[in-house]
mmCIF file of C-alpha atoms in Angstrom:
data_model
loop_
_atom_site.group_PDB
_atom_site.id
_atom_site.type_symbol
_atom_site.label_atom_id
_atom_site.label_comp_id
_atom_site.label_asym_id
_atom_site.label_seq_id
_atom_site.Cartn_x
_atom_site.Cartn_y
_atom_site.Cartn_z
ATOM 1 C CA UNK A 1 262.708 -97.492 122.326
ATOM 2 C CA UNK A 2 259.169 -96.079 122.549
ATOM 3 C CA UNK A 3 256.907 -97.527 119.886
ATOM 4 C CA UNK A 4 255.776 -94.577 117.471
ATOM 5 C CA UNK A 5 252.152 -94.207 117.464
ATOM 6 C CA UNK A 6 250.916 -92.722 113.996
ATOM 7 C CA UNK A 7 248.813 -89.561 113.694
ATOM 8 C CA UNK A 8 245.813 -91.577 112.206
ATOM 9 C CA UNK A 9 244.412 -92.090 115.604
ATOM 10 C CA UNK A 10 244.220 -88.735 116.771
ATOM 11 C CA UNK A 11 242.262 -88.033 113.275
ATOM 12 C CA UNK A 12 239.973 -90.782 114.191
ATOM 13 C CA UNK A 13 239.249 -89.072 117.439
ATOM 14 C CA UNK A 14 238.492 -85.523 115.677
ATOM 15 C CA UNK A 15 236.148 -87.381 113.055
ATOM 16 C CA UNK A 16 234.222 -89.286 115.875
ATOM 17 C CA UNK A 17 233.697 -86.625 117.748
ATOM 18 C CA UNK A 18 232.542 -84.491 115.406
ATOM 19 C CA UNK A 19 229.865 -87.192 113.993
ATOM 20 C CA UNK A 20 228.865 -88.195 117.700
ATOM 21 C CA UNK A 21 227.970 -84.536 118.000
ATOM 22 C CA UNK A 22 226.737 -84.311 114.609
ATOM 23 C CA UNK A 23 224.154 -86.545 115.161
ATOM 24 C CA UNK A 24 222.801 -85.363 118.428
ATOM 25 C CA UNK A 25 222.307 -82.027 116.916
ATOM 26 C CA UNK A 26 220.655 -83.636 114.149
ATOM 27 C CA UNK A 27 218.262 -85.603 116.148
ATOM 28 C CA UNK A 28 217.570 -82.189 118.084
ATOM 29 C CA UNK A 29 216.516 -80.630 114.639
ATOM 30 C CA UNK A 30 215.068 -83.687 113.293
ATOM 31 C CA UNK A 31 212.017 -83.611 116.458
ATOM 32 C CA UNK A 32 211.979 -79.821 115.549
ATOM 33 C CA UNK A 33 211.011 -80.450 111.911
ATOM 34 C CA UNK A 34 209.320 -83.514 111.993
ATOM 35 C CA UNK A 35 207.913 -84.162 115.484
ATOM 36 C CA UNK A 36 205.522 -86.771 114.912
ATOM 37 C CA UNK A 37 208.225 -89.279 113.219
ATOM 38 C CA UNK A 38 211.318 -88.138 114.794
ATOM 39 C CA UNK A 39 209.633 -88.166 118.198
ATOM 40 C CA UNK A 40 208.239 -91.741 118.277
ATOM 41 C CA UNK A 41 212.165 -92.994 116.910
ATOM 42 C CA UNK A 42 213.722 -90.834 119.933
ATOM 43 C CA UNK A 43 211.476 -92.203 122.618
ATOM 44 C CA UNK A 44 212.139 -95.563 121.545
ATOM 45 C CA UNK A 45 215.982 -95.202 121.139
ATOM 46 C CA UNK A 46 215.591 -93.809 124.739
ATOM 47 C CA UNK A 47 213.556 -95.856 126.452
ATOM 48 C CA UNK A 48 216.244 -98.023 128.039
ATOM 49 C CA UNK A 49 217.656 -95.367 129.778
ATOM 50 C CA UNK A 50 216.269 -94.756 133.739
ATOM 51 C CA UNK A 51 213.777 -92.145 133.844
ATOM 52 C CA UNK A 52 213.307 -91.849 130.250
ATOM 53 C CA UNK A 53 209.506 -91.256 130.503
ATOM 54 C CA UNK A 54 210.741 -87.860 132.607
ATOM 55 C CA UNK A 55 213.426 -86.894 130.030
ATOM 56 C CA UNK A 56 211.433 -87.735 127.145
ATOM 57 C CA UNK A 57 213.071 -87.123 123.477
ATOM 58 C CA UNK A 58 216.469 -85.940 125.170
ATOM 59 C CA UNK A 59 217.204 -89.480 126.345
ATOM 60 C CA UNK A 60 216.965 -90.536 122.572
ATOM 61 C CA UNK A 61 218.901 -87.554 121.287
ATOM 62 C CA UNK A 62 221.632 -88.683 123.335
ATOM 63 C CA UNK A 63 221.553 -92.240 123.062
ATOM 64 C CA UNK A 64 221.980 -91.347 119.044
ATOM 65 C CA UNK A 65 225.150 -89.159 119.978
ATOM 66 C CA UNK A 66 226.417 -91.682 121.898
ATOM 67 C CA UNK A 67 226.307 -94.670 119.801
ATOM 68 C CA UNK A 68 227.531 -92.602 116.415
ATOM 69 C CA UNK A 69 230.549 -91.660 118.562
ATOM 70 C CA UNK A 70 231.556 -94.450 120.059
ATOM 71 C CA UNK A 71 231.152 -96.952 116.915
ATOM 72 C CA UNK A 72 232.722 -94.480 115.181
ATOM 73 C CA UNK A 73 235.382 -94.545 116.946
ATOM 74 C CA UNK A 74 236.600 -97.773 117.024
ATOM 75 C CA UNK A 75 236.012 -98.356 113.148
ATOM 76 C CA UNK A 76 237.522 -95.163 112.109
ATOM 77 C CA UNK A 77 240.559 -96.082 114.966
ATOM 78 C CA UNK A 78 241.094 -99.231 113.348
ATOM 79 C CA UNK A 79 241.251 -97.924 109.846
ATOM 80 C CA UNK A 80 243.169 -95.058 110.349
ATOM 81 C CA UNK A 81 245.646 -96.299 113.082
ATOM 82 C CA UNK A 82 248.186 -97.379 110.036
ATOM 83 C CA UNK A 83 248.780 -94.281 108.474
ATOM 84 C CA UNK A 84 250.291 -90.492 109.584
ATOM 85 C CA UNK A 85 248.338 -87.029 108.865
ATOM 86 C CA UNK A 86 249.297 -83.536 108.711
ATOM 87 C CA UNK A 87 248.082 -82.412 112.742
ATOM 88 C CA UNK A 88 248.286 -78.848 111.404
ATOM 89 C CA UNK A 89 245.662 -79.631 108.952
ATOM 90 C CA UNK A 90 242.918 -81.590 110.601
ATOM 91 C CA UNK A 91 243.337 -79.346 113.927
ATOM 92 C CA UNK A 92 242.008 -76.646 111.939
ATOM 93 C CA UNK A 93 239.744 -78.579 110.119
ATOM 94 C CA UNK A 94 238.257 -79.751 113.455
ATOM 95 C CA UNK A 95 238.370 -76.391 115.912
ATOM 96 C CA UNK A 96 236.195 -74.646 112.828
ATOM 97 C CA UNK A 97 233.388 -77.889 112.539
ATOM 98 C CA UNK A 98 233.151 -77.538 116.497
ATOM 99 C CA UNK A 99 233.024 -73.678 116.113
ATOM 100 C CA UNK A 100 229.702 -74.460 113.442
ATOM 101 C CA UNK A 101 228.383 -77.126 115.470
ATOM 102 C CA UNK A 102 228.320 -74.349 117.927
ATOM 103 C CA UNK A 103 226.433 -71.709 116.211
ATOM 104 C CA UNK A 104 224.042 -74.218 114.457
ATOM 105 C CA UNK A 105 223.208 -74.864 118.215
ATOM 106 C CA UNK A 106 222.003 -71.373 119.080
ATOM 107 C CA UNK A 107 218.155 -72.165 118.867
ATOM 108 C CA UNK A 108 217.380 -69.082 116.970
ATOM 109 C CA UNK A 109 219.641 -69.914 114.345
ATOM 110 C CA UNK A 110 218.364 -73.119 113.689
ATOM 111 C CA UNK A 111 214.410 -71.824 113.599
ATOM 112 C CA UNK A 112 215.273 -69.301 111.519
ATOM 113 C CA UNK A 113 216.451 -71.960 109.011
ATOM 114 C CA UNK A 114 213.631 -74.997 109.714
ATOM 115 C CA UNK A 115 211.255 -72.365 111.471
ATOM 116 C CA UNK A 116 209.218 -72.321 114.408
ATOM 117 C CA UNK A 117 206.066 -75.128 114.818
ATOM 118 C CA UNK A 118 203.071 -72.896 116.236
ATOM 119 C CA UNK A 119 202.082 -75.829 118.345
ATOM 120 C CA UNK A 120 205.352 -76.293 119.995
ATOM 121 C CA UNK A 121 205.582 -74.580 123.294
ATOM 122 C CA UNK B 1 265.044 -60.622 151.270
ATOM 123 C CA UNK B 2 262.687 -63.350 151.399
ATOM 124 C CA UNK B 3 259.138 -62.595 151.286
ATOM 125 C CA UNK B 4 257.147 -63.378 154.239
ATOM 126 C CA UNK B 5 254.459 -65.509 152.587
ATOM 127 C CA UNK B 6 255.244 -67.091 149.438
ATOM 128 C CA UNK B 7 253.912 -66.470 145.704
ATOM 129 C CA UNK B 8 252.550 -70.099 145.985
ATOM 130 C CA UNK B 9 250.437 -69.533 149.218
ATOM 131 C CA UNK B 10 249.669 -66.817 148.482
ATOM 132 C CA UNK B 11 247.559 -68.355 145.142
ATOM 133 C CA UNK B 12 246.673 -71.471 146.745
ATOM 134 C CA UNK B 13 244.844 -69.582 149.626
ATOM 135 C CA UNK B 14 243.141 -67.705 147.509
ATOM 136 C CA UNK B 15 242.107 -70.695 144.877
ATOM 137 C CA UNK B 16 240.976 -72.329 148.095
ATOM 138 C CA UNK B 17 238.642 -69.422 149.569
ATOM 139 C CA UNK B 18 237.675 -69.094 145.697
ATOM 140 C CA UNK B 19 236.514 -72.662 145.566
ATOM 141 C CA UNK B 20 234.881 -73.194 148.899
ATOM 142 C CA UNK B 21 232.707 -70.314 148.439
ATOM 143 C CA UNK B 22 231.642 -71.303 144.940
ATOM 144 C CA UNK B 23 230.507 -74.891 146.495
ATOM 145 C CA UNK B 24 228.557 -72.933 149.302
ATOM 146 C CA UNK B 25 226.633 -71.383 146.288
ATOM 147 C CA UNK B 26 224.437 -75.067 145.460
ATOM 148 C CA UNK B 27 224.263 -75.914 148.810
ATOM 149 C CA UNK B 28 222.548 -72.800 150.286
ATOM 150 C CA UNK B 29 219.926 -74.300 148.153
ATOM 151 C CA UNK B 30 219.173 -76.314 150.758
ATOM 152 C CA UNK B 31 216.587 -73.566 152.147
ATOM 153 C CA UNK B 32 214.311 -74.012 148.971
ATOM 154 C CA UNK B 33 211.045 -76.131 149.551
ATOM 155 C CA UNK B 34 211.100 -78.240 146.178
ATOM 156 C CA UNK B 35 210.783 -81.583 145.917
ATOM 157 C CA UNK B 36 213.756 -81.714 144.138
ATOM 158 C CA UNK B 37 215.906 -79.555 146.386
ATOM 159 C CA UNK B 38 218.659 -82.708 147.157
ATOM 160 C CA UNK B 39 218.925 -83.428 143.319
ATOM 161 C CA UNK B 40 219.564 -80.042 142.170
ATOM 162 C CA UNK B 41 222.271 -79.454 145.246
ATOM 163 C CA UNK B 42 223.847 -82.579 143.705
ATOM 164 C CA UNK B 43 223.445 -81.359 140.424
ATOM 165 C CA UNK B 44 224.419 -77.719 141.054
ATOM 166 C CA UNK B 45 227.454 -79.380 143.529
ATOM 167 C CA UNK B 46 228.833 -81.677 140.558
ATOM 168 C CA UNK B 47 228.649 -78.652 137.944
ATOM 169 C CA UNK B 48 230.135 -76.014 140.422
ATOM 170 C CA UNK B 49 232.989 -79.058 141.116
ATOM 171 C CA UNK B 50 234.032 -79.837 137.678
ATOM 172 C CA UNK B 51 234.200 -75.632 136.582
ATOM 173 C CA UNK B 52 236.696 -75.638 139.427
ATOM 174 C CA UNK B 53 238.794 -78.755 138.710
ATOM 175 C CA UNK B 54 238.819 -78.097 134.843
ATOM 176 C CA UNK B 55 240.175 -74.763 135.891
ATOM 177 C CA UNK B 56 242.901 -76.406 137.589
ATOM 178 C CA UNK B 57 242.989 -79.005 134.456
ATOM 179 C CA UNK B 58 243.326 -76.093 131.967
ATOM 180 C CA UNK B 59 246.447 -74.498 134.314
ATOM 181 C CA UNK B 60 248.285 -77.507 133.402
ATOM 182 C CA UNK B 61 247.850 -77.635 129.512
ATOM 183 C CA UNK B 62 250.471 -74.208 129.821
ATOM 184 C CA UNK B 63 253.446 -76.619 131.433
ATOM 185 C CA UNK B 64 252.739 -79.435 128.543
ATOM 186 C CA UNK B 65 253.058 -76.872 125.631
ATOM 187 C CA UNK B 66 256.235 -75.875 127.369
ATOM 188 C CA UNK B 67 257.731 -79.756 127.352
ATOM 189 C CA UNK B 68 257.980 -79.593 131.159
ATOM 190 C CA UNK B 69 258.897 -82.988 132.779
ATOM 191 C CA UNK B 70 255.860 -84.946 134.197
ATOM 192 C CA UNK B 71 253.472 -82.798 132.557
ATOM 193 C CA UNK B 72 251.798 -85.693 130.638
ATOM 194 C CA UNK B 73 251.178 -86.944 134.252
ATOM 195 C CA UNK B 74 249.718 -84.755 136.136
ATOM 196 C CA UNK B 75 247.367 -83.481 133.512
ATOM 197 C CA UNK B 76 245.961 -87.679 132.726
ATOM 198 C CA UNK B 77 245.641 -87.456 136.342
ATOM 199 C CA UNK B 78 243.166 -84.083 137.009
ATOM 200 C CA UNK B 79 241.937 -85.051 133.326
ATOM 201 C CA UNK B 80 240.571 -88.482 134.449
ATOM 202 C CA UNK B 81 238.569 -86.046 137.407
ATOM 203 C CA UNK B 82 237.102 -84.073 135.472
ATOM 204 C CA UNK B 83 236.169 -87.090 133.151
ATOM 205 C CA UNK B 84 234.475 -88.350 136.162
ATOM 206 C CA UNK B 85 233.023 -85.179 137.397
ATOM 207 C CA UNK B 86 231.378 -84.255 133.623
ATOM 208 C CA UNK B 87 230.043 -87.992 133.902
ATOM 209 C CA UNK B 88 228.514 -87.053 137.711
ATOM 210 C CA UNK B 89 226.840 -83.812 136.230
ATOM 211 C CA UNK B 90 225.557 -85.342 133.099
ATOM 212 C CA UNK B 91 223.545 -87.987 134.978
ATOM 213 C CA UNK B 92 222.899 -85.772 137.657
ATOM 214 C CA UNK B 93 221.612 -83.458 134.665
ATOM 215 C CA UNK B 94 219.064 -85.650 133.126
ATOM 216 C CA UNK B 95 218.057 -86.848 136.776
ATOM 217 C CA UNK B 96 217.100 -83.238 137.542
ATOM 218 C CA UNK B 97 215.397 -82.797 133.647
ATOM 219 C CA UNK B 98 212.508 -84.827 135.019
ATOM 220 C CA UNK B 99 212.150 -82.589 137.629
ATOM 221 C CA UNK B 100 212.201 -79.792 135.180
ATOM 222 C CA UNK B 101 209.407 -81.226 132.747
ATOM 223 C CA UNK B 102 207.033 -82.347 135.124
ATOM 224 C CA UNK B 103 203.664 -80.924 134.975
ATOM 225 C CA UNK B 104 203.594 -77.241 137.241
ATOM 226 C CA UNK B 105 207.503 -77.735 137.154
ATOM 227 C CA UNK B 106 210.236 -74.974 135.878
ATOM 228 C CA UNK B 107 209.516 -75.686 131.952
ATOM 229 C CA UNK B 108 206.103 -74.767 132.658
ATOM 230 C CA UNK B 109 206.796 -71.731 134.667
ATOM 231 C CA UNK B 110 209.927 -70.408 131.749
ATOM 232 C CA UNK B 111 207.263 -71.020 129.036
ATOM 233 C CA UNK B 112 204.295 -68.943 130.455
ATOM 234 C CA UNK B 113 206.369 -66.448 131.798
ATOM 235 C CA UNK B 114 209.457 -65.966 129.668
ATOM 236 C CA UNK B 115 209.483 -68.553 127.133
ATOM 237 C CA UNK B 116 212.973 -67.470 125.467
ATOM 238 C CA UNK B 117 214.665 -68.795 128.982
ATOM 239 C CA UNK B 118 213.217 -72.342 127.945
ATOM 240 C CA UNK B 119 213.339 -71.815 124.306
ATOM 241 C CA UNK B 120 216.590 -70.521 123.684
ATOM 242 C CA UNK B 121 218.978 -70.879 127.093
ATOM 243 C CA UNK B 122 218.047 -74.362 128.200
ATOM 244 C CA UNK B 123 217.102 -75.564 124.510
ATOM 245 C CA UNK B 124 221.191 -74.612 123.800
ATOM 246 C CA UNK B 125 222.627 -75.574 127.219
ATOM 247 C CA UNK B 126 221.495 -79.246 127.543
ATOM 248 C CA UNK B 127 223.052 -80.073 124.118
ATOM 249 C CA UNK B 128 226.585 -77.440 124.581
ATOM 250 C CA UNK B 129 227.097 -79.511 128.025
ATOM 251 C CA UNK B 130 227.360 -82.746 126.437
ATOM 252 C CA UNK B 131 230.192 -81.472 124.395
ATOM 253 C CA UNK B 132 232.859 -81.843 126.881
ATOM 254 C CA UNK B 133 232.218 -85.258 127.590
ATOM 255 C CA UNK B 134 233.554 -86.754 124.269
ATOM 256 C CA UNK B 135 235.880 -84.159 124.036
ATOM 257 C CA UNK B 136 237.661 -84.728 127.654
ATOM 258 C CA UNK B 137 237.825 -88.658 126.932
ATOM 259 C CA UNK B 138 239.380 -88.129 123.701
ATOM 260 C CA UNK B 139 242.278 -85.995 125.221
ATOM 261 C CA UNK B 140 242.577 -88.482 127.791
ATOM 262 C CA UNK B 141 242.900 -91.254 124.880
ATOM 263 C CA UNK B 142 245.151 -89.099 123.151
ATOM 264 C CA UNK B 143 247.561 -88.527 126.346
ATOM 265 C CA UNK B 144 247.241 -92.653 127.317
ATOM 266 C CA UNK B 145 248.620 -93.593 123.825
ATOM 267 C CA UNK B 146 250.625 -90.701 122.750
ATOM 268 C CA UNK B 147 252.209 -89.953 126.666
ATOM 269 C CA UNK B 148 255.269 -91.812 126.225
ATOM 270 C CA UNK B 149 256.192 -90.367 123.002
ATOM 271 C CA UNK B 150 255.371 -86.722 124.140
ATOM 272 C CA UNK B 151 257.481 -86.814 126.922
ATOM 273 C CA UNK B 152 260.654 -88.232 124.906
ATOM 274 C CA UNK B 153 260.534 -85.966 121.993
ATOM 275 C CA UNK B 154 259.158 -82.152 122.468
ATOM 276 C CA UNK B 155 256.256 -83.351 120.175
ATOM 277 C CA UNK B 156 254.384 -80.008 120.203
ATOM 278 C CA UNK B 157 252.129 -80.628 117.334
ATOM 279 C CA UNK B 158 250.144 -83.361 119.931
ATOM 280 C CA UNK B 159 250.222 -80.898 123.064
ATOM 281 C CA UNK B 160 248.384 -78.689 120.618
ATOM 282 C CA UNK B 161 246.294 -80.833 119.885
ATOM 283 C CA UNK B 162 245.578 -81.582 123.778
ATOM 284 C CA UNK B 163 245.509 -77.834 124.376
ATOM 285 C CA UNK B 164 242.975 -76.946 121.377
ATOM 286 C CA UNK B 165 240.600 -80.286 122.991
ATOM 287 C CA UNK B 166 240.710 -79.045 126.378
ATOM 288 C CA UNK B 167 239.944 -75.018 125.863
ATOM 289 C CA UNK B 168 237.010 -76.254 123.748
ATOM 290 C CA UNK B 169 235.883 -78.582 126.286
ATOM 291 C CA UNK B 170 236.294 -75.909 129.113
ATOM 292 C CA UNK B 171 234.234 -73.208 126.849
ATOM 293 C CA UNK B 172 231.785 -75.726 126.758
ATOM 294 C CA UNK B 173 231.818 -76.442 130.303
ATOM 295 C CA UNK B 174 231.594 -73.192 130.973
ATOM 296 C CA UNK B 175 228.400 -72.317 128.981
ATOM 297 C CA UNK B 176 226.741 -74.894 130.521
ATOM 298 C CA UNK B 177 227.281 -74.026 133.724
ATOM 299 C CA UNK B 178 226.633 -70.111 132.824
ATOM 300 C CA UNK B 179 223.223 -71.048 131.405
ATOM 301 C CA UNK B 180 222.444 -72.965 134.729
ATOM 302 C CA UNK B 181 223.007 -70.870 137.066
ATOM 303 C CA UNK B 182 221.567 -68.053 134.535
ATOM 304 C CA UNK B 183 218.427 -70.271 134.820
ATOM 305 C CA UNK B 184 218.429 -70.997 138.584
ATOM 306 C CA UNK B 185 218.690 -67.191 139.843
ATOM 307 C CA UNK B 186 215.107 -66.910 137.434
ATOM 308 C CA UNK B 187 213.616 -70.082 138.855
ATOM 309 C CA UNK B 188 214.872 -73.719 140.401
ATOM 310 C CA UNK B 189 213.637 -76.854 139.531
#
């Protein structure tokens, strides 16, 4: 007999996925609003990473995504391992929070919300 | 009457010509004079490699919605590929991104000359391809612990789940590698 798995854990894989991403396209806008802070935090985050003084803020953009995603993970697969969910439900839920993550992307949709810095090239 | 070639051959020939020539595509870069020329062959190499296997990877969600035997299988297996080969191109990809920012290099050259390239393709690229990277490890978790169980009861509800991770992750794929070569054809790093 094949031990049956409950639901929970896929759920915990939509939810960390979407805050992994989340984040990373929140530290993107972050060094668009607020360069001077958000710049100095994303370099530093970064700076482990090889070639970081090359990639610059990108390295701590994704170091950000990568650590909300991961920890994420494993806390919300731990909580949520124990108990079943409706598949139909959170599939949905999670194809239309990728879809926006998507479109909040598109550069000129996010400058025409938080605008364009004249200094930035 | 039997046919002389078979449907099979006749699709794997022409996957194979398909393939071979979209590899040649990076590595006629070779001819370029940058001092980055070998990391954006690997770069454009690994990218070019994992559209083609997650291709193959996205063929094989069709016989897992339909509850065909050994499904589970062979998809973990071309999966766990194109795991690697996202992985390859991602590191690859910020390798190259130095190349790209450096003083006099293609940043430079998009801004002053057509600043939307930089501003708007390669600004949205280099976040959409990290997408399939937490996506394609997901579905891999998702097929390691739910495997079993999918191939003992027609559990469709999880191959749709597989199925919905996988299309997003190839769209995603698929813009990033769009956007690159996009960029390339204007100007190589």
């Amino acid at each position: 007999m094949i031990k049956q798995r409950k639901t929970g854990e896929i759920l915990a894989v939509f939810i960390s996925i979407f805050l992994g991403l989340s984040a990373l396209i929140a530290s993107h806008i972050w060094s668009i609003t607020n360069p001077a802070a958000a710049n100095y935090v994303l370099l530093k985050v970064g700076s482990w990473l090889p070639g970081w003084w090359g990639i610059g803020t990108y390295a701590g953009k994704e170091m950000i995504g990568l650590i909300f995603w991961i920890v994420s993970w494993i806390i919300l697969h731990f909580i949520l391992k124990n108990i079943q969910v409706s598949l139909k439900k959170w599939l949905t839920v999670f194809m239309f929070s990728i879809f926006a993550l998507l479109i909040i992307t598109w550069p000129p949709i996010y400058h025409a919300i938080w605008g364009w810095l004249p200094t930035k090239p | 009457m039997k046919p002389i070639f078979s449907a099979r051959d006749l699709a794997v020939t022409q996957a194979g010509v398909a393939a071979l020539l979209f590899i040649l595509m990076p590595i006629l870069h070779w001819v370029d004079d940058s001092q980055y020329k070998w990391l954006s062959i690997f770069h454009g190499v690994g990218a070019t490699l994992t559209i083609l296997v997650s291709c193959y990877m996205l063929h094989l969600v069709y016989p897992l919605l339909r509850g065909k035997d050994g499904a589970v299988k062979r998809l973990k297996f071309v999966l766990w590929l194109v795991n690697i080969l996202t992985l390859a191109s991602i590191i690859t990809a910020n390798w190259l991104y130095i190349g790209y920012r450096a003083p006099d290099g293609a940043r430079q050259w998009f801004i002053y000359h057509h600043p939307s390239i930089h501003l708007i393709l390669m600004e949205y690229k280099e976040f959409v391809a990290l997408f399939p990277l937490p996506l394609g490890i997901g579905a891999l978790w998702i097929l390691h612990r739910f495997g079993k169980q999918m191939e003992q009861t027609t559990n469709t509800a999880i191959s749709s789940v597989i199925a919905i991770l996988l299309t997003i992750m190839w769209v995603c794929l698929i813009i990033g590698f769009v956007f690159g070569l996009a960029m390339v054809k204007i100007k190589g790093v």
